Coordinates of C-alpha atoms and ligand atoms in Angstrom, one line a residue:
M101 CA 0.0 0.0 0.0
K102 CA 1.3 3.5 -0.9
D103 CA 0.9 6.5 1.2
K104 CA -1.7 9.2 0.1
L105 CA -0.1 12.4 -1.1
I106 CA -2.5 15.3 -0.1
I107 CA -2.9 17.8 -2.9
F108 CA -3.6 21.3 -1.6
D109 CA -4.6 23.7 -4.3
T110 CA -3.9 27.4 -3.7
T111 CA -4.9 28.8 -7.1
L112 CA -7.7 30.9 -5.4
R113 CA -5.3 32.2 -3.0
D114 CA -1.6 32.3 -3.9
G115 CA -2.7 32.1 -7.5
E116 CA -4.8 35.2 -7.0
Q117 CA -1.7 37.1 -5.8
S118 CA -0.4 37.2 -9.4
P119 CA -0.6 40.7 -10.9
G120 CA -4.0 41.4 -12.1
A121 CA -5.3 37.8 -11.3
S122 CA -7.9 38.8 -8.8
M123 CA -11.1 36.9 -9.2
T124 CA -14.8 37.6 -8.4
R125 CA -16.8 35.4 -6.0
D126 CA -18.6 33.7 -8.9
E127 CA -15.3 33.1 -10.7
K128 CA -13.9 31.5 -7.6
V129 CA -16.9 29.3 -7.2
R130 CA -16.6 28.1 -10.9
I131 CA -12.9 27.2 -10.4
A132 CA -13.7 25.5 -6.9
R133 CA -16.3 23.4 -8.7
A134 CA -13.7 22.4 -11.3
L135 CA -11.1 21.6 -8.6
E136 CA -13.6 19.5 -6.7
R137 CA -14.2 17.5 -10.0
L138 CA -10.4 17.1 -10.2
K139 CA -10.8 15.7 -6.7
V140 CA -8.2 17.9 -5.0
D141 CA -8.0 17.2 -1.3
I142 CA -8.0 20.7 -0.1
I143 CA -9.0 24.0 -1.8
E144 CA -7.5 27.2 -0.3
A145 CA -10.3 29.6 -1.3
G146 CA -8.7 32.9 -0.2
F147 CA -7.7 35.2 2.6
P148 CA -10.9 36.1 4.2
A149 CA -9.5 39.1 6.2
A150 CA -8.2 40.8 2.9
S151 CA -11.5 42.5 2.1
E152 CA -15.4 42.0 2.3
G153 CA -15.2 40.6 -1.2
D154 CA -12.7 38.0 -0.3
F155 CA -14.6 37.0 2.8
A156 CA -17.8 36.5 0.6
A157 CA -15.8 34.5 -1.9
V158 CA -14.4 32.1 0.7
Q159 CA -17.9 31.9 2.2
A160 CA -19.4 31.0 -1.2
V161 CA -16.8 28.4 -2.0
A162 CA -17.3 26.8 1.5
E163 CA -21.0 26.6 0.9
T164 CA -20.7 25.1 -2.6
V165 CA -18.0 22.5 -2.3
K166 CA -18.9 19.2 -0.7
N167 CA -16.0 16.7 -1.4
S168 CA -12.9 18.7 -0.8
T169 CA -11.9 20.4 2.3
V170 CA -12.2 24.2 2.1
C171 CA -9.4 26.3 3.5
G172 CA -8.9 29.9 4.5
L173 CA -5.7 31.7 5.1
S174 CA -5.0 33.9 8.1
R175 CA -2.0 35.7 9.6
A176 CA -1.3 34.8 13.2
L177 CA -3.7 37.4 14.3
D178 CA -7.0 37.0 16.3
R179 CA -9.0 39.1 13.8
D180 CA -7.8 37.2 10.8
I181 CA -8.5 33.8 12.4
D182 CA -12.0 34.9 13.5
R183 CA -12.8 36.0 9.8
A184 CA -11.5 32.7 8.4
G185 CA -13.6 30.8 11.1
E186 CA -16.7 32.8 10.2
A187 CA -16.2 32.5 6.4
L188 CA -15.8 28.7 6.7
K189 CA -18.8 28.1 8.8
G190 CA -20.9 26.6 6.0
A191 CA -18.3 24.1 4.8
E192 CA -18.8 20.4 5.0
R193 CA -15.1 20.1 6.0
S194 CA -13.0 23.3 6.8
R195 CA -9.4 24.1 7.5
I196 CA -7.8 27.2 8.9
H197 CA -4.2 27.8 7.6
T198 CA -2.4 30.3 9.8
F199 CA 1.2 31.6 9.3
I200 CA 4.0 33.6 10.6
A201 CA 7.5 34.4 9.2
T202 CA 10.4 32.5 10.8
S203 CA 13.5 33.6 8.9
P204 CA 15.8 36.1 10.5
I205 CA 15.3 38.7 7.8
H206 CA 11.5 38.5 7.9
M207 CA 11.4 38.5 11.7
Q208 CA 13.7 41.4 12.0
M209 CA 12.6 43.5 9.1
K210 CA 9.1 42.7 8.5
L211 CA 7.6 41.6 11.8
K212 CA 10.1 43.5 14.0
M213 CA 9.7 40.7 16.6
E214 CA 12.0 38.7 18.7
P215 CA 12.0 34.9 17.9
E216 CA 10.4 34.0 21.2
Q217 CA 7.6 36.5 20.4
V218 CA 7.1 34.7 17.1
I219 CA 6.7 31.4 18.8
E220 CA 4.1 32.9 21.1
Y221 CA 2.1 34.4 18.3
A222 CA 2.1 31.1 16.3
V223 CA 1.0 29.0 19.4
R224 CA -1.8 31.5 20.2
A225 CA -2.9 31.6 16.6
V226 CA -3.1 27.8 16.4
K227 CA -5.1 27.5 19.6
R228 CA -7.6 30.1 18.5
A229 CA -8.0 28.5 15.1
R230 CA -8.7 25.2 16.9
Q231 CA -11.8 26.8 18.4
Y232 CA -13.2 26.8 14.9
T233 CA -12.1 23.5 13.5
D234 CA -10.0 20.5 14.3
D235 CA -8.1 20.8 11.0
V236 CA -5.4 23.5 11.5
E237 CA -2.4 24.1 9.4
F238 CA 0.5 26.2 10.4
S239 CA 3.0 27.7 7.9
A240 CA 6.5 28.9 8.8
E241 CA 6.8 31.6 6.2
D242 CA 10.2 31.8 4.5
A243 CA 11.1 28.4 6.1
G244 CA 13.6 28.0 3.2
R245 CA 15.8 30.6 4.7
S246 CA 15.0 29.9 8.4
D247 CA 17.3 28.5 11.0
E248 CA 16.6 24.8 11.4
D249 CA 17.0 24.8 15.2
F250 CA 14.3 27.6 15.4
L251 CA 12.1 25.9 13.0
C252 CA 12.2 22.7 15.2
R253 CA 11.2 24.6 18.3
I254 CA 8.4 26.6 16.7
L255 CA 7.1 23.5 14.9
E256 CA 7.1 21.3 18.1
A257 CA 5.3 24.2 19.9
V258 CA 2.5 24.4 17.2
I259 CA 2.0 20.6 17.1
D260 CA 1.5 20.7 20.9
A261 CA -1.0 23.6 20.4
G262 CA -3.1 21.6 18.0
A263 CA -1.8 21.9 14.4
S264 CA -2.1 18.9 12.4
T265 CA -0.4 20.0 9.3
L266 CA 3.0 21.8 9.2
N267 CA 3.8 23.5 6.0
I268 CA 7.4 24.4 5.2
P269 CA 7.3 27.1 2.4
D270 CA 10.2 28.0 0.2
T271 CA 8.6 31.5 0.1
V272 CA 11.1 33.2 -2.1
G273 CA 12.0 30.3 -4.3
Y274 CA 15.6 30.1 -3.0
S275 CA 16.1 26.3 -2.1
I276 CA 17.6 23.7 -4.3
P277 CA 16.1 20.2 -4.4
S278 CA 18.8 18.2 -2.5
E279 CA 19.0 20.7 0.4
F280 CA 15.2 21.1 0.5
G281 CA 14.6 17.4 0.7
A282 CA 17.3 17.1 3.5
T283 CA 15.6 19.9 5.5
I284 CA 12.3 18.0 5.5
A285 CA 14.0 14.7 6.5
S286 CA 15.9 16.4 9.2
L287 CA 12.9 18.3 10.6
M288 CA 10.7 15.1 10.6
Q289 CA 13.6 13.2 12.5
R290 CA 14.4 16.0 14.9
I291 CA 11.0 17.2 16.0
P292 CA 9.9 14.9 18.9
N293 CA 6.1 15.0 18.2
A294 CA 6.5 15.1 14.4
D295 CA 4.5 11.8 14.0
K296 CA 1.4 13.8 15.2
A297 CA 1.4 16.0 12.0
I298 CA 1.5 15.8 8.2
F299 CA 4.5 17.6 6.7
S300 CA 3.6 19.8 3.8
V301 CA 5.6 22.0 1.3
H302 CA 4.7 25.1 -0.6
C303 CA 7.4 26.1 -3.1
H304 CA 7.7 29.1 -5.3
N305 CA 9.3 29.1 -8.7
D306 CA 11.7 32.0 -8.6
L307 CA 14.6 29.8 -9.8
G308 CA 12.4 27.4 -11.8
M309 CA 12.7 24.7 -9.1
A310 CA 9.3 24.8 -7.4
V311 CA 8.3 21.4 -8.7
A312 CA 11.7 19.7 -8.3
N313 CA 11.8 21.1 -4.7
S314 CA 8.3 19.8 -3.9
L315 CA 9.1 16.4 -5.3
S316 CA 12.3 16.1 -3.4
A317 CA 10.5 16.9 -0.3
V318 CA 8.0 14.1 -1.1
M319 CA 10.8 11.7 -1.6
N320 CA 12.1 12.7 2.0
G321 CA 8.6 12.3 3.8
A322 CA 6.3 15.3 3.0
R323 CA 2.8 14.1 2.4
Q324 CA 1.2 17.3 1.4
V325 CA 2.1 19.4 -1.6
E326 CA 0.7 22.9 -2.1
C327 CA 0.4 23.9 -5.6
T328 CA -1.5 25.9 -8.3
I329 CA -3.2 25.1 -11.7
N330 CA -0.8 26.3 -14.4
G331 CA 1.8 27.1 -11.8
L332 CA 0.0 30.6 -11.1
G333 CA 1.1 32.4 -8.1
E334 CA 3.1 35.3 -6.5
R335 CA 5.9 36.5 -8.7
A336 CA 7.2 33.5 -10.8
G337 CA 4.4 31.4 -9.3
N338 CA 4.0 28.3 -7.3
A339 CA 4.6 24.5 -7.9
S340 CA 2.4 23.6 -10.8
L341 CA -0.3 21.1 -9.7
E342 CA -0.4 19.3 -13.1
E343 CA 3.3 18.8 -13.1
V344 CA 3.5 17.5 -9.5
V345 CA 0.6 15.1 -9.9
M346 CA 1.7 13.7 -13.2
A347 CA 5.2 13.3 -12.1
I348 CA 4.0 11.2 -9.1
K349 CA 1.7 9.2 -11.4
T350 CA 4.1 8.7 -14.3
R351 CA 7.0 7.9 -12.1
H352 CA 5.1 5.7 -9.6
D353 CA 8.3 3.6 -9.5
A354 CA 10.2 6.4 -7.8
F355 CA 7.6 7.6 -5.3
N356 CA 6.1 5.8 -2.4
C357 CA 2.8 7.6 -2.5
E358 CA 0.0 8.4 -4.8
T359 CA -2.7 11.1 -5.2
G360 CA -6.5 10.6 -5.5
L361 CA -6.9 13.0 -8.4
D362 CA -9.0 12.4 -11.4
T363 CA -6.2 13.5 -13.8
R364 CA -8.6 13.7 -16.8
E365 CA -9.9 16.9 -15.4
I366 CA -6.6 18.6 -15.4
L367 CA -6.8 20.3 -18.8
T368 CA -10.3 21.7 -18.1
C369 CA -9.1 23.3 -15.0
S370 CA -6.0 24.7 -16.8
K371 CA -8.2 26.3 -19.4
L372 CA -10.6 27.6 -17.0
V373 CA -8.1 29.2 -14.8
S374 CA -6.3 30.7 -17.8
S375 CA -9.6 32.0 -19.2
I376 CA -10.7 33.6 -15.9
T377 CA -7.4 35.2 -14.9
G378 CA -6.1 36.2 -18.4
F379 CA -2.8 34.3 -17.8
P380 CA -2.2 32.3 -20.9
V381 CA -0.6 28.9 -21.0
Q382 CA 2.7 28.9 -22.9
P383 CA 2.6 26.3 -25.9
N384 CA 5.6 24.3 -24.5
K385 CA 4.2 24.1 -20.9
A386 CA 4.5 20.6 -19.6
I387 CA 1.2 18.7 -19.4
V388 CA -1.2 21.4 -20.4
G389 CA 0.7 23.4 -23.1
A390 CA -0.7 23.2 -26.7
N391 CA 2.4 21.3 -27.9
A392 CA 2.9 19.1 -24.9
F393 CA 1.7 16.0 -26.8
A394 CA 2.3 17.3 -30.3
H395 CA 5.1 15.4 -32.1
E396 CA 6.5 17.8 -34.7
S397 CA 9.5 16.1 -36.2
G398 CA 9.1 13.4 -38.7
I399 CA 11.3 10.9 -36.7
H400 CA 9.2 11.3 -33.6
Q401 CA 6.0 10.9 -35.6
D402 CA 7.2 7.8 -37.2
G403 CA 8.2 6.4 -33.7
V404 CA 4.9 7.3 -32.2
L405 CA 3.0 5.7 -35.0
K406 CA 4.9 2.5 -34.6
N407 CA 4.6 2.5 -30.8
R408 CA 3.4 5.5 -28.9
E409 CA 5.8 4.7 -26.0
T410 CA 8.9 5.4 -28.0
Y411 CA 8.4 9.2 -27.5
E412 CA 5.3 9.4 -25.2
I413 CA 5.6 8.8 -21.4
M414 CA 2.0 9.9 -20.6
R415 CA -1.2 9.4 -22.5
A416 CA -2.8 12.8 -23.7
E417 CA -6.2 11.4 -22.8
D418 CA -5.1 10.9 -19.1
V419 CA -4.9 14.6 -18.7
G420 CA -8.0 15.4 -20.6
W421 CA -6.7 16.3 -24.1
A422 CA -9.2 13.8 -25.7
A423 CA -12.1 15.7 -24.2
N424 CA -11.3 18.8 -26.3
R425 CA -14.2 18.0 -28.5
M426 CA -16.8 20.0 -30.4
V427 CA -19.8 20.2 -28.1
L428 CA -22.3 22.4 -29.8
G429 CA -23.1 24.0 -33.1
K430 CA -25.4 26.4 -34.9
H431 CA -28.4 24.1 -34.6
S432 CA -28.0 23.4 -30.8
G433 CA -31.0 24.2 -28.8
R434 CA -31.4 26.2 -25.6
N435 CA -31.6 23.0 -23.5
A436 CA -28.4 21.5 -24.9
F437 CA -26.7 24.8 -24.4
K438 CA -28.0 25.0 -20.7
S439 CA -27.0 21.6 -19.8
R440 CA -23.5 22.0 -21.2
M441 CA -23.1 25.3 -19.4
T442 CA -24.2 23.4 -16.2
E443 CA -21.6 20.7 -16.8
L444 CA -19.0 23.4 -17.1
G445 CA -20.0 24.5 -13.6
F446 CA -22.0 27.7 -14.6
E447 CA -25.4 28.3 -13.2
F448 CA -28.0 30.7 -14.6
H449 CA -29.7 32.6 -11.9
T450 CA -32.4 34.1 -14.0
E451 CA -34.3 33.2 -17.1
S452 CA -32.9 36.5 -18.7
E453 CA -29.5 35.5 -17.9
L454 CA -30.0 32.3 -19.8
N455 CA -31.6 34.2 -22.7
D456 CA -28.8 36.6 -22.9
A457 CA -26.1 34.0 -22.9
F458 CA -28.0 31.9 -25.4
Y459 CA -28.3 34.8 -27.7
R460 CA -24.5 35.4 -27.6
F461 CA -24.1 31.8 -28.2
K462 CA -26.1 31.9 -31.3
Q463 CA -24.3 34.9 -32.5
L464 CA -21.0 33.2 -32.1
A465 CA -22.3 30.1 -33.8
D466 CA -23.2 32.1 -36.8
K467 CA -19.5 33.2 -37.2
K468 CA -17.9 30.0 -36.1
H469 CA -19.9 26.8 -36.7
E470 CA -17.9 24.6 -34.3
I471 CA -18.2 25.6 -30.7
F472 CA -15.9 24.1 -28.1
D473 CA -15.9 24.1 -24.4
E474 CA -13.2 26.8 -24.4
D475 CA -15.5 29.1 -26.4
L476 CA -18.2 28.5 -23.9
Q477 CA -15.8 29.3 -21.1
A478 CA -15.0 32.7 -22.7
L479 CA -18.7 33.3 -23.2
I480 CA -19.3 32.7 -19.5
T481 CA -16.5 35.1 -18.6
E482 CA -18.2 37.7 -20.7
V483 CA -21.7 37.0 -19.6
S484 CA -20.9 37.1 -15.8
A485 CA -18.7 40.3 -16.1
D486 CA -21.4 42.1 -18.1
A487 CA -24.1 42.0 -15.5
E488 CA -22.4 44.6 -13.2
D489 CA -20.6 46.7 -15.9
H490 CA -20.1 50.4 -15.6
F491 CA -18.8 50.7 -19.2
K492 CA -20.3 48.7 -22.1
L493 CA -19.0 48.4 -25.7
I494 CA -21.8 49.4 -28.0
A495 CA -20.2 49.7 -31.5
L496 CA -16.9 49.7 -33.1
K497 CA -16.0 50.7 -36.6
V498 CA -12.4 50.5 -37.9
C499 CA -10.8 51.6 -41.1
S500 CA -7.5 49.9 -41.8
E501 CA -5.9 50.0 -45.3
T502 CA -2.2 49.6 -46.6
G503 CA -0.5 52.9 -46.7
E504 CA -3.2 54.7 -44.7
T505 CA -3.4 55.6 -41.0
P506 CA -5.8 53.4 -39.2
Q507 CA -8.8 55.1 -37.7
A508 CA -11.5 53.8 -35.3
S509 CA -14.8 55.0 -34.1
V510 CA -16.1 53.6 -30.9
T511 CA -19.4 53.9 -29.0
V512 CA -19.4 53.2 -25.3
N513 CA -22.2 53.2 -22.9
V514 CA -20.9 54.9 -19.7
D515 CA -23.3 54.8 -17.0
K516 CA -26.4 54.5 -19.3
N517 CA -25.1 57.4 -21.6
E518 CA -23.9 56.5 -25.0
L519 CA -20.8 58.3 -26.0
T520 CA -18.7 58.2 -29.2
G521 CA -15.0 58.8 -29.7
D522 CA -12.7 58.7 -32.7
A523 CA -8.9 58.3 -32.8
T524 CA -6.1 57.2 -35.2
G525 CA -3.4 54.8 -34.2
S526 CA -0.5 52.8 -35.4
G527 CA -2.7 49.8 -36.1
A528 CA -6.4 49.0 -35.9
V529 CA -6.1 47.9 -32.2
D530 CA -4.1 50.9 -31.1
A531 CA -6.6 53.2 -32.8
S532 CA -9.6 51.4 -31.2
L533 CA -8.1 51.6 -27.7
K534 CA -7.2 55.3 -28.0
A535 CA -10.8 56.0 -29.1
I536 CA -12.1 54.2 -26.1
E537 CA -9.6 56.2 -23.9
S538 CA -10.8 59.5 -25.6
I539 CA -14.3 58.8 -24.1
V540 CA -13.4 57.4 -20.7
Q541 CA -10.1 59.3 -19.9
S542 CA -9.1 56.7 -17.4
G543 CA -5.4 57.7 -17.5
A544 CA -4.6 53.9 -16.7
V545 CA -1.2 52.7 -17.8
L546 CA -1.3 49.7 -20.2
E547 CA 1.2 47.1 -18.7
L548 CA 0.4 44.0 -20.9
Y549 CA -1.3 43.3 -24.2
S550 CA -1.5 39.7 -25.2
V551 CA -3.5 37.8 -27.9
N552 CA -4.0 34.0 -28.1
N553 CA -6.3 31.8 -30.1
I554 CA -8.8 29.9 -27.9
T555 CA -9.2 27.1 -30.4
N556 CA -7.6 26.3 -33.7
G557 CA -8.4 27.6 -37.1
T558 CA -8.7 31.0 -38.7
D559 CA -12.3 31.4 -37.6
A560 CA -11.3 30.8 -34.0
Q561 CA -11.9 33.3 -31.3
G562 CA -8.9 35.5 -30.2
D563 CA -8.6 35.8 -26.5
V564 CA -7.1 39.1 -25.6
T565 CA -5.7 40.0 -22.2
I566 CA -5.1 43.7 -21.2
R567 CA -3.4 44.6 -18.0
L568 CA -4.0 48.1 -16.7
A569 CA -2.4 49.8 -13.7
K570 CA -3.7 52.9 -11.9
G571 CA -3.4 54.3 -8.4
G572 CA -1.4 51.2 -7.1
R573 CA -4.1 48.7 -8.5
V574 CA -3.3 46.3 -11.3
V575 CA -6.2 44.5 -13.2
N576 CA -6.5 42.1 -16.2
G577 CA -9.3 42.7 -18.6
L578 CA -10.3 39.8 -20.9
G579 CA -12.2 39.8 -24.2
A580 CA -12.9 37.2 -26.8
D581 CA -14.2 37.5 -30.3
T582 CA -13.6 35.9 -33.8
D583 CA -12.4 39.5 -34.7
I584 CA -9.3 40.4 -32.5
V585 CA -9.8 44.1 -32.8
V586 CA -13.2 43.7 -31.2
A587 CA -11.7 41.2 -28.7
S588 CA -9.1 43.9 -27.7
A589 CA -11.7 46.6 -27.2
K590 CA -13.8 44.2 -25.2
A591 CA -10.6 43.4 -23.1
Y592 CA -9.8 47.1 -22.6
I593 CA -13.5 47.8 -21.4
S594 CA -13.4 44.7 -19.2
A595 CA -10.1 46.1 -17.5
L596 CA -11.6 49.5 -17.2
N597 CA -14.7 48.0 -15.4
K598 CA -12.4 46.1 -13.1
L599 CA -10.6 49.4 -12.2
E600 CA -14.0 50.9 -11.3
D601 CA -14.3 48.5 -8.4
K602 CA -12.4 50.5 -5.7
G603 CA -12.4 47.8 -3.0
V604 CA -9.2 47.8 -1.1
K605 CA -7.8 44.4 -0.5
K606 CA -5.1 43.4 2.1
H607 CA -2.1 41.3 0.9
P608 CA -1.4 38.5 3.5
Q609 CA 2.3 38.6 3.4
V610 CA 2.9 42.3 3.4
Ligands
KIV966 O1 4.7 31.6 0.1 C1 4.3 31.5 1.3 O2 5.2 31.5 2.2 C2 2.9 31.6 1.5 C3 2.4 31.3 2.8 C4 1.3 32.3 3.2 C5 2.2 29.9 3.0 O3 2.1 31.8 0.6
ZN967 ZN1 3.2 31.3 -1.4

């Protein structure tokens, strides 16, 4: 019998700390449902003390998810823990994850605390969290750069206080696999009550070693890995869930443990997270990249045709590639549309919401006769955003001709007033965005513009991400359309709408 490796997904918390990746409550619920179908053990849904919005999102995930444990993050502060406890009340199974920094640099410069005080805070936090749930996780932030003797002392104390999971984060992605694995083995051996807790790791990817460090920790006794879909996360991201899980599955000969995940759901989760956050997946990304199972060179193709194992170590269908099928078309009816949307985790709250979405679906099906799940995901993102929008794109006219300066005329509904603006630009997209800006005058700084195709073919929808920054806030706007100029205008409007939401959100680690 192999040990169980617990998969703790933090896409909705650490993933959300990526620039502009902040998600609405409904978006978090959609991702949480997909993670539940993937059978992840624990879903870290957010940091409830960050804002009212985050609290509501964790609460909604807690009330929705039935088969995975729902977790809320809190600093080692009474108020944070109480907020997490409150937000998780409706969960079938809940976990509070509390943390405090333990490295000399974090204790001196960030916390301005003596090591003894840090231990006191940690113990007090764990005891308070235990008043809400029996499942309490403690993280020693920046453990990768902490003194091992100090780690032993604080971890022993928090186990005595009631923590059942001890997380060892490589917060700044500084560790290397041999050293990180050795630290886990040494902690497990030196801490007298180590057998009363599960050791977990949470690795960041600043040096590209997050997955390698996590796997080395597993080889040395860790039995929980914290990771995110597509490796999303603060700075260079976290260990990628799909890579960790498929490494354990594919190299079962090398690991004495297994996960309980339904890996066929991996690709759906990857596409959903990418379409909601606006972080595209690079084509050569392991497992979920468009080229991950494509055999370009003639030699490889010949080998694969003779026997797939010559070049393939995994089966594409085991991570969900085969499921990428055409689902609906021009002649599909409302019921087929509604039931596929439900399968994708989207619920219509009113009849008019369904009518609106179905109308958009028909419009898309007129332009593009094969509609894939990815197209529906993009449509859902648009429909859900539209409900509360301050700015709405009404019309766009572009004139682009070789040798002439492109011109655009755009009509936008601003708080129920239709306004039109004209502009020229270096290209059709540039002219359109300038025309929008001439109306809204946001003054926001464009930090990123990226276009990707959602599916294949020249009639595919272009998926545009636009990142805008203003007043210390960074947001990603998303737009999809078979015309990439229209998709760009939609993405710009979507980013402007997100900037309109002035809610202030605390960052847990600052
Ligand atoms: O990277 C980190 O240390 C964290 C903790 C809050 C677990 O995200
Ligand atoms: Zn982290």
